PDB file of C-alpha atoms in Angstrom:
ATOM      1  CA  GLN A  25      -0.375 -14.488  23.846  1.00  0.00           C
ATOM      2  CA  LYS A  26      -0.521 -12.948  20.538  1.00  0.00           C
ATOM      3  CA  GLU A  27       2.337 -11.378  19.672  1.00  0.00           C
ATOM      4  CA  VAL A  28      -0.087  -8.724  18.467  1.00  0.00           C
ATOM      5  CA  GLU A  29      -3.028  -7.505  19.764  1.00  0.00           C
ATOM      6  CA  GLN A  30      -5.426  -5.025  18.590  1.00  0.00           C
ATOM      7  CA  ASP A  31      -9.036  -3.795  20.187  1.00  0.00           C
ATOM      8  CA  PRO A  32     -11.406  -6.303  18.559  1.00  0.00           C
ATOM      9  CA  GLY A  33     -14.223  -3.402  17.790  1.00  0.00           C
ATOM     10  CA  PRO A  34     -16.424  -3.043  16.397  1.00  0.00           C
ATOM     11  CA  LEU A  35     -16.026   1.386  17.286  1.00  0.00           C
ATOM     12  CA  SER A  36     -18.960   3.447  15.787  1.00  0.00           C
ATOM     13  CA  VAL A  37     -18.595   7.160  16.557  1.00  0.00           C
ATOM     14  CA  PRO A  38     -20.524  10.539  15.087  1.00  0.00           C
ATOM     15  CA  GLU A  39     -18.489  12.519  12.272  1.00  0.00           C
ATOM     16  CA  GLY A  40     -15.463  14.804  13.391  1.00  0.00           C
ATOM     17  CA  ALA A  41     -14.965  12.890  16.829  1.00  0.00           C
ATOM     18  CA  ILE A  42     -11.778  11.916  17.370  1.00  0.00           C
ATOM     19  CA  VAL A  43     -11.102   8.710  17.263  1.00  0.00           C
ATOM     20  CA  SER A  44      -7.745   6.457  19.005  1.00  0.00           C
ATOM     21  CA  LEU A  45      -6.780   2.845  17.925  1.00  0.00           C
ATOM     22  CA  ASN A  46      -4.520   1.068  19.716  1.00  0.00           C
ATOM     23  CA  CYS A  47      -2.348  -2.159  19.547  1.00  0.00           C
ATOM     24  CA  THR A  48      -0.053  -3.831  22.075  1.00  0.00           C
ATOM     25  CA  TYR A  49       3.122  -6.204  21.355  1.00  0.00           C
ATOM     26  CA  SER A  50       4.736  -8.873  23.076  1.00  0.00           C
ATOM     27  CA  ASN A  51       7.696  -9.092  21.143  1.00  0.00           C
ATOM     28  CA  SER A  52      10.431  -6.566  21.852  1.00  0.00           C
ATOM     29  CA  ALA A  53      12.416  -6.898  18.698  1.00  0.00           C
ATOM     30  CA  PHE A  54       9.765  -5.265  17.151  1.00  0.00           C
ATOM     31  CA  GLN A  55      11.372  -2.212  15.194  1.00  0.00           C
ATOM     32  CA  TYR A  56       8.634  -0.740  12.731  1.00  0.00           C
ATOM     33  CA  PHE A  57       5.723   0.097  12.573  1.00  0.00           C
ATOM     34  CA  MET A  58       2.695   0.803  10.556  1.00  0.00           C
ATOM     35  CA  TRP A  59      -0.969   1.197   9.872  1.00  0.00           C
ATOM     36  CA  TYR A  60      -3.114   0.197   6.947  1.00  0.00           C
ATOM     37  CA  ARG A  61      -6.710   0.633   6.214  1.00  0.00           C
ATOM     38  CA  GLN A  62      -8.888  -1.394   4.507  1.00  0.00           C
ATOM     39  CA  TYR A  63     -11.637  -1.129   2.584  1.00  0.00           C
ATOM     40  CA  SER A  64     -14.295  -3.535   1.902  1.00  0.00           C
ATOM     41  CA  ARG A  65     -12.846  -6.051  -1.424  1.00  0.00           C
ATOM     42  CA  LYS A  66      -9.956  -4.032  -1.331  1.00  0.00           C
ATOM     43  CA  GLY A  67      -6.211  -4.619  -0.121  1.00  0.00           C
ATOM     44  CA  PRO A  68      -4.808  -3.111   2.506  1.00  0.00           C
ATOM     45  CA  GLU A  69      -3.761   0.971   2.265  1.00  0.00           C
ATOM     46  CA  LEU A  70      -0.658   1.953   4.055  1.00  0.00           C
ATOM     47  CA  LEU A  71      -1.536   5.462   6.044  1.00  0.00           C
ATOM     48  CA  MET A  72       1.246   5.773   8.177  1.00  0.00           C
ATOM     49  CA  TYR A  73       4.879   3.768   9.082  1.00  0.00           C
ATOM     50  CA  THR A  74       7.309   4.682  11.768  1.00  0.00           C
ATOM     51  CA  TYR A  75      10.871   3.138  13.348  1.00  0.00           C
ATOM     52  CA  SER A  76      11.218   5.229  16.081  1.00  0.00           C
ATOM     53  CA  SER A  77       9.428   5.913  19.405  1.00  0.00           C
ATOM     54  CA  GLY A  78       6.867   9.185  19.109  1.00  0.00           C
ATOM     55  CA  ASN A  79       4.514  10.466  17.196  1.00  0.00           C
ATOM     56  CA  LYS A  80       4.547  11.233  13.637  1.00  0.00           C
ATOM     57  CA  GLU A  81       1.739  13.395  12.094  1.00  0.00           C
ATOM     58  CA  ASP A  82       0.031  13.189   8.790  1.00  0.00           C
ATOM     59  CA  GLY A  83      -2.603  15.205   7.862  1.00  0.00           C
ATOM     60  CA  ARG A  84      -5.467  13.899  10.315  1.00  0.00           C
ATOM     61  CA  PHE A  85      -3.599  11.241  11.178  1.00  0.00           C
ATOM     62  CA  THR A  86      -1.152  11.184  13.629  1.00  0.00           C
ATOM     63  CA  ALA A  87       0.934   7.861  14.567  1.00  0.00           C
ATOM     64  CA  GLN A  88       2.380   7.041  18.172  1.00  0.00           C
ATOM     65  CA  VAL A  89       4.555   4.803  19.441  1.00  0.00           C
ATOM     66  CA  ASP A  90       5.821   3.811  22.625  1.00  0.00           C
ATOM     67  CA  LYS A  91       8.709   1.119  22.771  1.00  0.00           C
ATOM     68  CA  SER A  92       9.292   0.906  26.420  1.00  0.00           C
ATOM     69  CA  SER A  93       5.177  -0.229  27.230  1.00  0.00           C
ATOM     70  CA  LYS A  94       5.145  -2.046  23.341  1.00  0.00           C
ATOM     71  CA  TYR A  95       2.301  -0.105  22.441  1.00  0.00           C
ATOM     72  CA  ILE A  96       1.120   1.925  19.372  1.00  0.00           C
ATOM     73  CA  SER A  97      -1.935   4.151  18.660  1.00  0.00           C
ATOM     74  CA  LEU A  98      -3.605   5.493  15.446  1.00  0.00           C
ATOM     75  CA  PHE A  99      -5.352   8.853  16.081  1.00  0.00           C
ATOM     76  CA  ILE A 100      -8.202  10.356  13.664  1.00  0.00           C
ATOM     77  CA  ARG A 101      -8.878  13.974  14.015  1.00  0.00           C
ATOM     78  CA  ASP A 102     -11.942  15.404  12.481  1.00  0.00           C
ATOM     79  CA  SER A 103     -13.171  11.965  11.386  1.00  0.00           C
ATOM     80  CA  GLN A 104     -15.398  11.774   7.879  1.00  0.00           C
ATOM     81  CA  PRO A 105     -17.642   9.064   6.893  1.00  0.00           C
ATOM     82  CA  SER A 106     -15.008   7.985   4.396  1.00  0.00           C
ATOM     83  CA  ASP A 107     -13.006   6.740   7.163  1.00  0.00           C
ATOM     84  CA  SER A 108     -14.806   3.781   7.895  1.00  0.00           C
ATOM     85  CA  ALA A 109     -12.941   0.938   7.109  1.00  0.00           C
ATOM     86  CA  THR A 110     -10.962  -2.104   8.743  1.00  0.00           C
ATOM     87  CA  TYR A 111      -7.793  -0.442  10.511  1.00  0.00           C
ATOM     88  CA  LEU A 112      -5.076  -2.826  10.949  1.00  0.00           C
ATOM     89  CA  CYS A 113      -1.750  -2.448  12.933  1.00  0.00           C
ATOM     90  CA  ALA A 114       1.251  -4.325  11.854  1.00  0.00           C
ATOM     91  CA  MET A 115       4.813  -4.054  12.778  1.00  0.00           C
ATOM     92  CA  SER A 116       8.261  -5.769  12.064  1.00  0.00           C
ATOM     93  CA  THR A 117      11.504  -7.140  13.186  1.00  0.00           C
ATOM     94  CA  THR A 118      14.587  -6.907  11.147  1.00  0.00           C
ATOM     95  CA  GLY A 119      17.133  -8.815   9.514  1.00  0.00           C
ATOM     96  CA  ALA A 120      16.946 -12.797   8.674  1.00  0.00           C
ATOM     97  CA  ASN A 121      13.613 -14.486   9.393  1.00  0.00           C
ATOM     98  CA  SER A 122      11.942 -10.866   9.432  1.00  0.00           C
ATOM     99  CA  LYS A 123       8.163 -10.916   8.869  1.00  0.00           C
ATOM    100  CA  LEU A 124       5.542  -8.969   9.395  1.00  0.00           C
ATOM    101  CA  THR A 125       2.665  -9.479  11.985  1.00  0.00           C
ATOM    102  CA  PHE A 126      -0.479  -7.997  11.775  1.00  0.00           C
ATOM    103  CA  GLY A 127      -3.068  -7.280  14.898  1.00  0.00           C
ATOM    104  CA  LYS A 128      -6.986  -8.672  13.358  1.00  0.00           C
ATOM    105  CA  GLY A 129      -7.961  -5.083  12.733  1.00  0.00           C
ATOM    106  CA  ILE A 130     -10.609  -3.005  13.768  1.00  0.00           C
ATOM    107  CA  THR A 131     -14.191  -2.070  11.923  1.00  0.00           C
ATOM    108  CA  LEU A 132     -14.379   1.644  12.039  1.00  0.00           C
ATOM    109  CA  SER A 133     -17.850   3.478  11.136  1.00  0.00           C
ATOM    110  CA  VAL A 134     -18.512   7.115  10.992  1.00  0.00           C
ATOM    111  CA  ARG A 135     -21.994   7.876  11.247  1.00  0.00           C
ATOM    112  CA  PRO A 136     -22.362  11.423   9.205  1.00  0.00           C
TER     113      PRO A 136
ATOM    114  CA  LYS B  26       3.876   4.849 -10.816  1.00  0.00           C
ATOM    115  CA  ALA B  27       1.168   2.363 -10.996  1.00  0.00           C
ATOM    116  CA  GLY B  28       0.589   0.239  -8.253  1.00  0.00           C
ATOM    117  CA  VAL B  29       0.468  -3.094  -7.436  1.00  0.00           C
ATOM    118  CA  THR B  30      -1.474  -5.549  -9.638  1.00  0.00           C
ATOM    119  CA  GLN B  31      -2.753  -9.377  -8.899  1.00  0.00           C
ATOM    120  CA  THR B  32      -4.567 -11.649 -11.315  1.00  0.00           C
ATOM    121  CA  PRO B  33      -7.242 -13.527 -11.666  1.00  0.00           C
ATOM    122  CA  ARG B  34      -9.439 -11.204  -8.921  1.00  0.00           C
ATOM    123  CA  TYR B  35     -11.627 -14.044  -8.618  1.00  0.00           C
ATOM    124  CA  LEU B  36     -11.554 -17.741  -8.467  1.00  0.00           C
ATOM    125  CA  ILE B  37     -13.344 -20.892  -7.755  1.00  0.00           C
ATOM    126  CA  LYS B  38     -11.584 -23.945  -7.279  1.00  0.00           C
ATOM    127  CA  THR B  39     -12.703 -27.581  -6.133  1.00  0.00           C
ATOM    128  CA  ARG B  40     -11.172 -29.283  -3.392  1.00  0.00           C
ATOM    129  CA  GLY B  41      -7.788 -31.359  -4.956  1.00  0.00           C
ATOM    130  CA  GLN B  42      -7.068 -29.435  -7.316  1.00  0.00           C
ATOM    131  CA  GLN B  43      -4.408 -26.393  -7.623  1.00  0.00           C
ATOM    132  CA  VAL B  44      -4.337 -22.885  -8.575  1.00  0.00           C
ATOM    133  CA  THR B  45      -1.216 -20.356  -9.436  1.00  0.00           C
ATOM    134  CA  LEU B  46      -2.151 -16.827  -8.470  1.00  0.00           C
ATOM    135  CA  SER B  47       0.202 -13.999  -9.738  1.00  0.00           C
ATOM    136  CA  CYS B  48       1.233 -10.814  -8.456  1.00  0.00           C
ATOM    137  CA  SER B  49       3.062  -7.446 -10.422  1.00  0.00           C
ATOM    138  CA  PRO B  50       4.896  -5.133  -7.978  1.00  0.00           C
ATOM    139  CA  ILE B  51       5.421  -1.902  -8.427  1.00  0.00           C
ATOM    140  CA  SER B  52       8.349  -0.994 -10.474  1.00  0.00           C
ATOM    141  CA  GLY B  53      11.614  -1.199  -9.288  1.00  0.00           C
ATOM    142  CA  HIS B  54      10.501  -3.151  -5.918  1.00  0.00           C
ATOM    143  CA  ARG B  55      12.409  -6.110  -5.690  1.00  0.00           C
ATOM    144  CA  SER B  56      10.326  -7.330  -2.636  1.00  0.00           C
ATOM    145  CA  VAL B  57       7.329  -9.277  -3.254  1.00  0.00           C
ATOM    146  CA  SER B  58       5.302 -10.953  -0.326  1.00  0.00           C
ATOM    147  CA  TRP B  59       2.540 -13.196   0.285  1.00  0.00           C
ATOM    148  CA  TYR B  60      -0.363 -12.869   2.846  1.00  0.00           C
ATOM    149  CA  GLN B  61      -3.524 -15.312   3.433  1.00  0.00           C
ATOM    150  CA  GLN B  62      -6.471 -13.505   4.790  1.00  0.00           C
ATOM    151  CA  THR B  63      -9.200 -14.879   6.233  1.00  0.00           C
ATOM    152  CA  PRO B  64     -12.074 -13.439   8.909  1.00  0.00           C
ATOM    153  CA  GLY B  65     -10.691 -16.302  12.011  1.00  0.00           C
ATOM    154  CA  GLN B  66      -7.113 -15.643  11.319  1.00  0.00           C
ATOM    155  CA  GLY B  67      -7.126 -12.220   9.954  1.00  0.00           C
ATOM    156  CA  LEU B  68      -3.764 -11.794   7.778  1.00  0.00           C
ATOM    157  CA  GLN B  69      -1.076 -14.063   8.169  1.00  0.00           C
ATOM    158  CA  PHE B  70       2.212 -14.112   6.383  1.00  0.00           C
ATOM    159  CA  LEU B  71       2.978 -16.964   3.620  1.00  0.00           C
ATOM    160  CA  PHE B  72       6.815 -16.154   1.964  1.00  0.00           C
ATOM    161  CA  GLU B  73       8.472 -13.405   0.660  1.00  0.00           C
ATOM    162  CA  TYR B  74      10.993 -13.085  -2.206  1.00  0.00           C
ATOM    163  CA  PHE B  75      13.714 -10.939  -2.901  1.00  0.00           C
ATOM    164  CA  SER B  76      15.829 -10.756  -6.319  1.00  0.00           C
ATOM    165  CA  GLU B  77      13.831 -14.266  -6.835  1.00  0.00           C
ATOM    166  CA  THR B  78      15.216 -15.930  -3.472  1.00  0.00           C
ATOM    167  CA  GLN B  79      12.929 -16.850  -0.608  1.00  0.00           C
ATOM    168  CA  ARG B  80      14.117 -14.958   2.325  1.00  0.00           C
ATOM    169  CA  ASN B  81      11.211 -15.898   4.416  1.00  0.00           C
ATOM    170  CA  LYS B  82       8.816 -18.299   5.031  1.00  0.00           C
ATOM    171  CA  GLY B  83       5.340 -18.081   7.066  1.00  0.00           C
ATOM    172  CA  ASN B  84       3.704 -21.664   9.398  1.00  0.00           C
ATOM    173  CA  PHE B  85       1.955 -22.862   6.161  1.00  0.00           C
ATOM    174  CA  PRO B  86       2.625 -26.187   4.630  1.00  0.00           C
ATOM    175  CA  GLY B  87       4.560 -27.133   2.329  1.00  0.00           C
ATOM    176  CA  ARG B  88       1.446 -27.104  -0.499  1.00  0.00           C
ATOM    177  CA  PHE B  89       2.267 -23.312  -0.462  1.00  0.00           C
ATOM    178  CA  SER B  90       4.770 -22.770  -2.508  1.00  0.00           C
ATOM    179  CA  GLY B  91       6.008 -19.202  -4.651  1.00  0.00           C
ATOM    180  CA  ARG B  92       8.407 -18.036  -6.942  1.00  0.00           C
ATOM    181  CA  GLN B  93       9.657 -14.691  -8.220  1.00  0.00           C
ATOM    182  CA  PHE B  94      10.580 -14.017 -12.130  1.00  0.00           C
ATOM    183  CA  SER B  95      14.121 -11.640 -13.124  1.00  0.00           C
ATOM    184  CA  ASN B  96      11.378  -8.702 -13.513  1.00  0.00           C
ATOM    185  CA  SER B  97      10.470  -9.148 -10.028  1.00  0.00           C
ATOM    186  CA  ARG B  98       6.871 -10.479 -10.659  1.00  0.00           C
ATOM    187  CA  SER B  99       5.558 -13.207  -8.586  1.00  0.00           C
ATOM    188  CA  GLU B 100       3.284 -16.802  -8.715  1.00  0.00           C
ATOM    189  CA  MET B 101       1.956 -18.385  -5.769  1.00  0.00           C
ATOM    190  CA  ASN B 102       0.997 -21.914  -6.130  1.00  0.00           C
ATOM    191  CA  VAL B 103      -1.801 -23.726  -3.923  1.00  0.00           C
ATOM    192  CA  SER B 104      -1.350 -27.849  -4.542  1.00  0.00           C
ATOM    193  CA  THR B 105      -4.343 -30.053  -3.479  1.00  0.00           C
ATOM    194  CA  LEU B 106      -6.758 -27.206  -2.556  1.00  0.00           C
ATOM    195  CA  GLU B 107      -8.515 -27.572   0.971  1.00  0.00           C
ATOM    196  CA  LEU B 108     -12.181 -25.933   2.155  1.00  0.00           C
ATOM    197  CA  GLY B 109     -10.189 -24.000   4.309  1.00  0.00           C
ATOM    198  CA  ASP B 110      -7.781 -22.233   1.452  1.00  0.00           C
ATOM    199  CA  SER B 111     -10.560 -20.231   1.180  1.00  0.00           C
ATOM    200  CA  ALA B 112      -9.632 -17.092   1.931  1.00  0.00           C
ATOM    201  CA  LEU B 113      -7.867 -13.285  -0.112  1.00  0.00           C
ATOM    202  CA  TYR B 114      -4.638 -13.621  -0.928  1.00  0.00           C
ATOM    203  CA  LEU B 115      -3.023 -10.340  -0.878  1.00  0.00           C
ATOM    204  CA  CYS B 116       0.680  -9.830  -2.398  1.00  0.00           C
ATOM    205  CA  ALA B 117       2.522  -6.870  -1.038  1.00  0.00           C
ATOM    206  CA  SER B 118       5.411  -4.683  -3.050  1.00  0.00           C
ATOM    207  CA  SER B 119       8.483  -3.175  -0.923  1.00  0.00           C
ATOM    208  CA  PRO B 120      11.174  -1.220  -2.420  1.00  0.00           C
ATOM    209  CA  GLY B 121      13.648  -3.219  -0.002  1.00  0.00           C
ATOM    210  CA  GLY B 122      11.730  -6.325   1.887  1.00  0.00           C
ATOM    211  CA  ILE B 123       9.930  -7.064   5.276  1.00  0.00           C
ATOM    212  CA  GLY B 124      10.734  -3.727   7.348  1.00  0.00           C
ATOM    213  CA  TYR B 125      10.168  -1.288   4.432  1.00  0.00           C
ATOM    214  CA  GLU B 126       6.878   0.035   3.189  1.00  0.00           C
ATOM    215  CA  GLN B 127       4.435  -2.461   2.345  1.00  0.00           C
ATOM    216  CA  TYR B 128       2.079  -1.449  -0.733  1.00  0.00           C
ATOM    217  CA  PHE B 129      -0.334  -4.235  -1.023  1.00  0.00           C
ATOM    218  CA  GLY B 130      -2.029  -5.160  -4.632  1.00  0.00           C
ATOM    219  CA  PRO B 131      -6.495  -5.540  -4.493  1.00  0.00           C
ATOM    220  CA  GLY B 132      -6.111  -9.443  -3.842  1.00  0.00           C
ATOM    221  CA  THR B 133      -7.307 -12.626  -5.392  1.00  0.00           C
ATOM    222  CA  ARG B 134     -10.309 -13.962  -3.642  1.00  0.00           C
ATOM    223  CA  LEU B 135      -9.950 -17.816  -3.364  1.00  0.00           C
ATOM    224  CA  THR B 136     -13.042 -19.882  -3.306  1.00  0.00           C
ATOM    225  CA  VAL B 137     -12.936 -23.694  -2.509  1.00  0.00           C
ATOM    226  CA  THR B 138     -15.807 -25.418  -3.531  1.00  0.00           C
TER     227      THR B 138
END
């Protein structure tokens, strides 16, 4: 079982839709959770960063973490064509030998 | 603040050669991590440097090495290149290291022929 599993996609939605992106993980030592957006031929851009269970909102984006179920989600409200990109979840442990582990990413396409 | 910069952006090398990639972190950030991104394996952690010391290392062969200078700039070296080393190499800068926000550069696309 991989440490981080992400829905493979691709995902296509109409403009204005609510998008839900999900990741599950198996390592209970993960303490920090991130979502990145990556446009074609660019580096990943940090969208959301959180370290506790619950919701964190930033504009049209909401990150949700459920540590008891080992499940994280990213919700995008009122999706726009400019949101079309690959979304990667990432999580890390703390202390010595910590590393950032990424999901494979899901490609989102928002149709005008 | 200026973002993370990586040079060169594109590189074509031949099998058996070696290559050095460079990364300049965000000013004030002391941690630089390197990642390899391929379509098949996704983003994989190579190593992290903090204040010139390697703190963490991923599961890559010893052909992959790095270093960090006193100004936090970092270099990654790959010796004896193989076709499978073709990938996008990304570096990420962070104020505190793994577990803190990681800010990525645009990457260096390496093609090995």
